Coordinates of N, CA, C and O in Angstrom, one line a residue:
X1 N 0.8 -1.2 0.0 CA 0.0 0.0 0.0 C 0.9 1.3 0.0 O 0.6 2.2 -0.6
X2 N 1.9 1.2 0.8 CA 2.8 2.4 0.9 C 3.5 2.7 -0.4 O 3.7 3.8 -0.8
X3 N 3.9 1.7 -1.2 CA 4.5 1.8 -2.5 C 3.5 2.5 -3.5 O 3.9 3.4 -4.2
X4 N 2.3 2.0 -3.5 CA 1.3 2.6 -4.4 C 1.1 4.1 -4.1 O 1.0 4.9 -5.0
X5 N 1.1 4.5 -2.8 CA 0.9 5.9 -2.5 C 2.1 6.7 -2.9 O 2.0 7.8 -3.4
X6 N 3.3 6.2 -2.8 CA 4.5 6.8 -3.2 C 4.5 7.1 -4.7 O 4.9 8.1 -5.2
X7 N 4.1 6.0 -5.4 CA 4.1 6.1 -6.9 C 3.0 7.2 -7.3 O 3.3 8.0 -8.2
X8 N 1.9 7.2 -6.7 CA 0.9 8.2 -7.0 C 1.4 9.6 -6.7 O 1.0 10.6 -7.5
X9 N 2.1 9.8 -5.7 CA 2.7 11.1 -5.4 C 3.8 11.6 -6.4 O 3.9 12.7 -6.7
X10 N 4.5 10.6 -6.8 CA 5.6 10.9 -7.7 C 5.2 10.9 -9.2 O 5.9 11.4 -10.1
X11 N 4.0 10.4 -9.5 CA 3.5 10.3 -10.8 C 3.5 11.6 -11.6 O 4.0 11.7 -12.7
X12 N 3.0 12.7 -11.0 CA 3.0 14.0 -11.7 C 4.4 14.4 -12.1 O 4.7 15.0 -13.1
X13 N 5.4 14.2 -11.2 CA 6.8 14.6 -11.5 C 7.4 13.7 -12.6 O 8.1 14.2 -13.4
X14 N 7.0 12.4 -12.6 CA 7.5 11.5 -13.6 C 6.9 11.9 -15.0 O 7.5 11.7 -16.0
X15 N 5.7 12.4 -15.0 CA 5.0 12.7 -16.3 C 5.4 14.1 -16.8 O 5.0 14.5 -17.8
X16 N 6.1 14.9 -15.9 CA 6.5 16.2 -16.4 C 5.5 17.3 -16.2 O 5.6 18.3 -16.9
X17 N 4.6 17.1 -15.3 CA 3.6 18.2 -15.1 C 4.3 19.3 -14.3 O 5.2 19.1 -13.5
X18 N 3.8 20.5 -14.5 CA 4.4 21.6 -13.8 C 4.0 21.7 -12.3 O 2.9 21.2 -12.0
X19 N 4.7 22.4 -11.6 CA 4.4 22.7 -10.2 C 3.2 23.6 -10.1 O 3.3 24.7 -10.6
X20 N 2.1 23.3 -9.5 CA 0.9 24.1 -9.5 C 1.1 25.4 -8.6 O 0.3 26.3 -8.7
X21 N 2.2 25.4 -7.8 CA 2.4 26.6 -7.0 C 3.3 27.6 -7.7 O 3.5 28.7 -7.1
X22 N 3.9 27.3 -8.8 CA 4.7 28.2 -9.6 C 3.9 28.9 -10.7 O 3.0 28.2 -11.3
X23 N 4.2 30.1 -11.1 CA 3.4 30.7 -12.2 C 3.8 30.0 -13.5 O 4.9 29.5 -13.6
X24 N 2.8 29.9 -14.4 CA 3.1 29.2 -15.6 C 4.2 29.9 -16.4 O 4.3 31.1 -16.5
X25 N 5.1 29.1 -17.0 CA 6.2 29.7 -17.8 C 5.6 30.0 -19.2 O 4.9 29.2 -19.8
X26 N 6.0 31.2 -19.7 CA 5.5 31.6 -21.0 C 6.5 31.2 -22.1 O 7.7 31.3 -21.9
X27 N 6.0 30.7 -23.2 CA 6.8 30.3 -24.3 C 7.0 31.5 -25.2 O 7.7 31.4 -26.2
X28 N 6.3 32.6 -24.9 CA 6.3 33.8 -25.8 C 7.4 34.7 -25.2 O 7.4 35.0 -24.0
X29 N 8.2 35.3 -26.0 CA 9.3 36.1 -25.5 C 8.9 37.6 -25.2 O 9.6 38.5 -25.7
X30 N 7.8 37.8 -24.5 CA 7.3 39.2 -24.2 C 8.4 40.1 -23.6 O 8.5 41.2 -24.0
X31 N 9.0 39.6 -22.5 CA 10.0 40.5 -21.8 C 11.1 40.9 -22.7 O 11.6 42.0 -22.7
X32 N 11.6 40.0 -23.6 CA 12.7 40.3 -24.4 C 12.3 41.3 -25.5 O 13.0 42.3 -25.8
X33 N 11.1 41.1 -26.1 CA 10.7 41.9 -27.2 C 10.3 43.3 -26.8 O 10.4 44.3 -27.5
X34 N 9.9 43.5 -25.5 CA 9.6 44.8 -25.0 C 10.9 45.7 -24.9 O 10.8 46.9 -24.9
X35 N 12.0 45.1 -24.9 CA 13.3 45.8 -24.8 C 13.9 46.1 -26.2 O 14.9 46.8 -26.3
X36 N 13.3 45.6 -27.3 CA 13.8 45.9 -28.6 C 13.6 47.3 -29.0 O 12.6 47.9 -28.6
X37 N 14.5 47.9 -29.8 CA 14.4 49.2 -30.3 C 14.6 49.2 -31.8 O 15.6 48.7 -32.3
X38 N 13.6 49.7 -32.6 CA 13.7 49.8 -34.0 C 14.3 51.1 -34.4 O 13.8 52.2 -34.1
X39 N 15.5 51.1 -34.9 CA 16.3 52.3 -35.1 C 16.4 52.8 -36.5 O 16.8 53.9 -36.8
X40 N 15.9 52.0 -37.5 CA 15.9 52.5 -38.8 C 15.8 51.4 -39.9 O 15.7 50.2 -39.5
X41 N 15.9 51.8 -41.1 CA 15.8 50.8 -42.2 C 16.8 51.3 -43.3 O 17.0 52.5 -43.5
X42 N 17.4 50.3 -44.0 CA 18.2 50.6 -45.1 C 17.4 50.2 -46.3 O 17.1 49.0 -46.5
X43 N 17.0 51.2 -47.1 CA 16.2 50.9 -48.3 C 17.0 50.5 -49.5 O 18.1 51.0 -49.7
X44 N 16.5 49.7 -50.3 CA 17.2 49.2 -51.4 C 16.3 48.1 -52.1 O 15.1 48.1 -51.9
X45 N 16.9 47.2 -52.9 CA 16.1 46.2 -53.5 C 15.5 45.3 -52.4 O 14.3 44.9 -52.6
X46 N 16.2 45.0 -51.4 CA 15.7 44.3 -50.2 C 15.9 45.2 -49.0 O 17.0 45.3 -48.5
X47 N 14.8 45.8 -48.5 CA 15.0 46.6 -47.3 C 15.5 45.8 -46.1 O 15.1 44.7 -45.9
X48 N 16.3 46.5 -45.2 CA 16.9 45.8 -44.1 C 16.5 46.7 -42.9 O 16.9 47.9 -42.8
X49 N 15.8 46.1 -41.9 CA 15.5 46.8 -40.6 C 16.7 46.7 -39.7 O 17.3 45.6 -39.6
X50 N 17.0 47.8 -39.0 CA 18.1 47.8 -38.0 C 17.5 47.8 -36.6 O 16.8 48.8 -36.3
X51 N 17.7 46.8 -35.8 CA 17.1 46.6 -34.5 C 18.1 46.4 -33.5 O 19.1 45.7 -33.7
X52 N 17.9 46.9 -32.3 CA 18.8 46.6 -31.1 C 18.0 45.7 -30.2 O 16.9 46.1 -29.8
X53 N 18.5 44.5 -29.9 CA 17.7 43.6 -29.1 C 17.9 43.8 -27.6 O 18.6 44.7 -27.2
X54 N 17.4 42.9 -26.8 CA 17.4 43.0 -25.3 C 18.8 42.9 -24.8 O 19.1 43.3 -23.7
X55 N 19.7 42.3 -25.5 CA 21.1 42.2 -25.1 C 22.0 43.3 -25.7 O 23.2 43.2 -25.6
X56 N 21.4 44.3 -26.3 CA 22.1 45.4 -26.9 C 22.9 44.9 -28.1 O 23.9 45.5 -28.5
X57 N 22.5 43.8 -28.8 CA 23.1 43.4 -30.0 C 22.3 44.0 -31.2 O 21.1 44.1 -31.1
X58 N 23.0 44.3 -32.2 CA 22.4 44.8 -33.4 C 21.9 43.7 -34.3 O 22.6 42.7 -34.6
X59 N 20.7 43.8 -34.8 CA 20.1 42.8 -35.7 C 19.8 43.4 -37.0 O 19.3 44.6 -37.0
X60 N 20.0 42.7 -38.1 CA 19.5 43.1 -39.4 C 18.4 42.2 -39.8 O 18.7 41.0 -40.0
X61 N 17.2 42.7 -40.0 CA 16.1 41.9 -40.3 C 15.5 42.2 -41.7 O 15.5 43.3 -42.1
X62 N 15.2 41.1 -42.4 CA 14.5 41.2 -43.7 C 13.1 40.8 -43.6 O 12.8 39.9 -42.8
X63 N 12.3 41.2 -44.5 CA 10.9 40.7 -44.6 C 10.9 39.2 -44.8 O 11.6 38.7 -45.7
X64 N 10.1 38.5 -44.0 CA 10.1 37.0 -44.2 C 11.0 36.3 -43.3 O 10.9 35.1 -43.1
X65 N 11.9 37.0 -42.6 CA 12.9 36.3 -41.7 C 12.1 35.7 -40.5 O 11.2 36.3 -40.0
X66 N 12.6 34.5 -40.1 CA 12.0 33.9 -38.9 C 13.0 34.1 -37.7 O 14.2 33.8 -37.9
X67 N 12.5 34.6 -36.6 CA 13.4 34.9 -35.5 C 13.6 33.7 -34.6 O 12.8 32.8 -34.6
X68 N 14.7 33.8 -33.8 CA 15.0 32.7 -32.8 C 13.8 32.5 -31.8 O 13.6 31.4 -31.3
X69 N 13.1 33.6 -31.5 CA 12.0 33.6 -30.6 C 10.7 33.0 -31.2 O 9.7 32.8 -30.6
X70 N 10.8 32.7 -32.5 CA 9.7 32.1 -33.2 C 8.8 33.0 -34.0 O 8.0 32.6 -34.8
X71 N 9.0 34.3 -33.9 CA 8.2 35.3 -34.7 C 8.7 35.4 -36.1 O 9.8 34.9 -36.5
X72 N 7.9 36.0 -36.9 CA 8.2 36.2 -38.4 C 8.1 37.6 -38.7 O 7.1 38.3 -38.4
X73 N 9.1 38.2 -39.4 CA 9.0 39.6 -39.9 C 8.0 39.7 -41.0 O 8.2 39.1 -42.1
X74 N 6.9 40.5 -40.8 CA 5.9 40.6 -41.8 C 6.0 41.8 -42.6 O 5.7 41.8 -43.8
X75 N 6.4 42.9 -42.0 CA 6.5 44.2 -42.8 C 7.6 45.1 -42.1 O 7.8 45.0 -40.9
X76 N 8.2 45.9 -42.9 CA 9.1 46.9 -42.4 C 9.2 48.0 -43.5 O 9.1 47.8 -44.7
X77 N 9.3 49.2 -42.9 CA 9.4 50.4 -43.8 C 10.1 51.5 -43.0 O 10.7 51.2 -41.9
X78 N 10.1 52.7 -43.5 CA 10.9 53.8 -42.8 C 10.3 54.1 -41.4 O 11.0 54.6 -40.6
X79 N 9.1 53.8 -41.2 CA 8.4 54.2 -39.9 C 8.1 53.0 -39.0 O 8.0 53.3 -37.8
X80 N 8.0 51.8 -39.5 CA 7.4 50.7 -38.6 C 8.0 49.4 -39.0 O 8.3 49.1 -40.1
X81 N 8.1 48.5 -38.0 CA 8.5 47.1 -38.1 C 7.4 46.3 -37.5 O 6.9 46.6 -36.4
X82 N 6.9 45.2 -38.2 CA 5.9 44.4 -37.7 C 6.3 42.9 -37.7 O 6.8 42.4 -38.7
X83 N 6.1 42.3 -36.5 CA 6.5 40.9 -36.4 C 5.3 40.1 -35.9 O 4.7 40.5 -34.9
X84 N 4.9 39.0 -36.6 CA 3.8 38.1 -36.1 C 4.4 37.0 -35.2 O 5.5 36.5 -35.5
X85 N 3.8 36.8 -34.1 CA 4.2 35.7 -33.2 C 3.4 34.5 -33.4 O 2.3 34.5 -33.8
X86 N 4.0 33.3 -33.1 CA 3.4 32.0 -33.3 C 2.3 31.7 -32.3 O 2.4 32.2 -31.1
X87 N 1.4 30.8 -32.6 CA 0.5 30.1 -31.6 C -0.3 31.1 -30.8 O -0.9 32.0 -31.4
X88 N -0.3 30.9 -29.5 CA -1.2 31.6 -28.6 C -0.5 32.8 -27.9 O -0.9 33.1 -26.9
X89 N 0.5 33.3 -28.5 CA 1.2 34.4 -27.9 C 0.3 35.7 -27.9 O -0.4 35.9 -28.8
X90 N 0.4 36.4 -26.8 CA -0.3 37.6 -26.7 C 0.7 38.8 -26.5 O 1.5 38.7 -25.6
X91 N 0.7 39.8 -27.3 CA -0.2 40.0 -28.4 C 0.3 39.1 -29.6 O 1.5 38.8 -29.7
X92 N -0.6 38.8 -30.5 CA -0.2 38.0 -31.7 C 0.7 38.7 -32.7 O 1.4 38.1 -33.5
X93 N 0.8 40.0 -32.6 CA 1.6 40.8 -33.5 C 2.3 41.9 -32.7 O 1.7 42.6 -31.9
X94 N 3.6 42.1 -32.9 CA 4.3 43.2 -32.3 C 4.7 44.2 -33.4 O 5.0 43.9 -34.5
X95 N 4.5 45.5 -32.9 CA 4.8 46.6 -33.8 C 5.8 47.6 -33.1 O 5.6 47.9 -31.9
X96 N 6.8 48.1 -33.8 CA 7.7 49.1 -33.3 C 7.7 50.3 -34.2 O 7.8 50.1 -35.5
X97 N 7.7 51.4 -33.7 CA 7.8 52.7 -34.4 C 9.3 53.0 -34.5 O 10.0 52.8 -33.5
X98 N 9.8 53.5 -35.6 CA 11.2 53.9 -35.7 C 11.5 54.9 -34.6 O 10.8 55.9 -34.4
X99 N 12.6 54.7 -33.9 CA 13.1 55.7 -32.9 C 14.3 56.4 -33.5 O 15.2 55.8 -34.1
X100 N 14.3 57.7 -33.2 CA 15.4 58.5 -33.6 C 15.1 60.0 -33.3 O 14.0 60.2 -32.7
X101 N 16.0 60.9 -33.5 CA 15.7 62.2 -33.2 C 15.5 63.1 -34.5 O 16.0 62.7 -35.5
X102 N 14.9 64.2 -34.4 CA 14.7 65.1 -35.5 C 16.1 65.5 -36.0 O 16.3 65.7 -37.2
X103 N 17.0 65.7 -35.1 CA 18.4 66.1 -35.5 C 19.0 65.0 -36.4 O 19.6 65.4 -37.4
X104 N 18.8 63.8 -36.1 CA 19.4 62.7 -36.9 C 18.7 62.8 -38.3 O 19.4 62.6 -39.3
X105 N 17.4 63.0 -38.4 CA 16.8 63.1 -39.7 C 17.3 64.2 -40.5 O 17.5 64.1 -41.7
X106 N 17.4 65.4 -39.9 CA 17.9 66.6 -40.6 C 19.4 66.4 -41.1 O 19.7 66.8 -42.2
X107 N 20.2 65.7 -40.3 CA 21.6 65.5 -40.7 C 21.6 64.6 -41.9 O 22.5 64.8 -42.8
X108 N 20.7 63.6 -42.0 CA 20.8 62.6 -43.1 C 20.2 63.2 -44.4 O 20.4 62.6 -45.4
X109 N 19.4 64.2 -44.3 CA 18.8 64.7 -45.5 C 19.7 65.5 -46.4 O 19.5 65.6 -47.6
X110 N 20.8 66.1 -45.9 CA 21.7 66.8 -46.7 C 21.3 68.3 -46.9 O 20.5 68.8 -46.1
X111 N 21.7 68.9 -47.9 CA 21.4 70.3 -48.2 C 20.0 70.4 -48.9 O 19.8 69.7 -49.8
X112 N 19.2 71.3 -48.4 CA 17.9 71.5 -49.0 C 17.9 72.4 -50.2 O 18.9 73.2 -50.4
X113 N 16.9 72.4 -51.0 CA 16.9 73.2 -52.2 C 17.0 74.7 -52.0 O 17.6 75.4 -52.7
X114 N 16.3 75.2 -50.9 CA 16.3 76.6 -50.7 C 17.7 77.1 -50.2 O 18.0 78.3 -50.4
X115 N 18.5 76.3 -49.8 CA 19.9 76.7 -49.4 C 20.8 76.8 -50.6 O 21.8 77.3 -50.6
X116 N 20.3 76.2 -51.7 CA 21.1 76.2 -52.9 C 20.7 77.2 -54.0 O 21.0 77.1 -55.1
X117 N 19.9 78.2 -53.6 CA 19.3 79.1 -54.6 C 20.4 79.9 -55.3 O 20.3 80.8 -55.5
X118 N 21.2 79.8 -55.9 CA 22.2 80.6 -56.6 C 23.5 79.8 -56.7 O 24.4 80.2 -57.2
X119 N 23.5 78.6 -56.2 CA 24.6 77.8 -56.3 C 24.8 77.3 -57.7 O 23.9 76.9 -58.4
X120 N 26.1 77.3 -58.2 CA 26.4 76.8 -59.5 C 26.2 77.7 -60.7 O 26.5 77.4 -61.8
X121 N 25.7 78.9 -60.5 CA 25.6 79.9 -61.6 C 26.3 81.2 -61.3 O 26.3 81.6 -60.1
X122 N 26.8 81.8 -62.2 CA 27.5 83.0 -62.0 C 26.5 84.1 -61.9 O 25.8 84.4 -62.9
X123 N 26.4 84.8 -60.8 CA 25.4 85.8 -60.6 C 26.1 87.2 -60.5 O 27.2 87.2 -59.9
X124 N 25.5 88.2 -61.1 CA 26.1 89.5 -61.0 C 25.0 90.4 -60.4 O 23.9 90.1 -60.3
X125 N 25.5 91.6 -60.0 CA 24.6 92.6 -59.4 C 23.5 92.9 -60.4 O 23.8 93.1 -61.6
X126 N 22.3 93.0 -60.0 CA 21.2 93.4 -60.9 C 20.5 92.2 -61.4 O 19.4 92.3 -62.0
X127 N 21.0 91.0 -61.4 CA 20.4 89.8 -61.9 C 19.7 89.0 -60.7 O 20.1 89.2 -59.6
X128 N 18.6 88.3 -61.0 CA 18.0 87.5 -60.0 C 19.0 86.6 -59.3 O 19.8 85.9 -59.9
X129 N 19.0 86.6 -58.0 CA 19.9 85.8 -57.2 C 21.2 86.5 -56.9 O 22.0 86.1 -56.1
X130 N 21.4 87.6 -57.5 CA 22.7 88.4 -57.3 C 22.5 89.5 -56.3 O 21.4 89.8 -55.9
X131 N 23.5 90.2 -56.0 CA 23.4 91.2 -54.9 C 23.8 92.5 -55.3 O 24.2 93.2 -56.0

C-alpha cells in the first residue's frame, strides 16, 4: 500500500507536469521583445531593418525572416517594423515605431533646395539671385 501511495505522489513529477504553486512559464518572449528598439531601415532592392535587441546586439532583419524567438518579420518600412508571433502568444503581433531624433533626420537629408538658390551659376549685381 505504501509503495502505491509513493508512486501516485511521484507520478506527476515523472510525467513532467508543472508545479501548481509556480506561475506558468510563458513560451512567448514578451519580456525580451519589450526591450527591442527599431532604429531604422536601409532601403534598397531588399529593405533591411536595423534593430537593437534585449542584449544590446544589433540585428539586421529582412521581410520574411524567422526569429529565434519564433516570430516572423511581416513588414518593415521607414516608420514601422511588424512581427507576427506564433501560436497563442499575446499579443499575436508586435509593432515598433522607428526611434530617432529630429536632429538625426535633418543630418541625413543633406542640403535642401532653398539653401542652394544661386549655387552653381554666375550671378552679378542686378540679376535675380545676385546682390
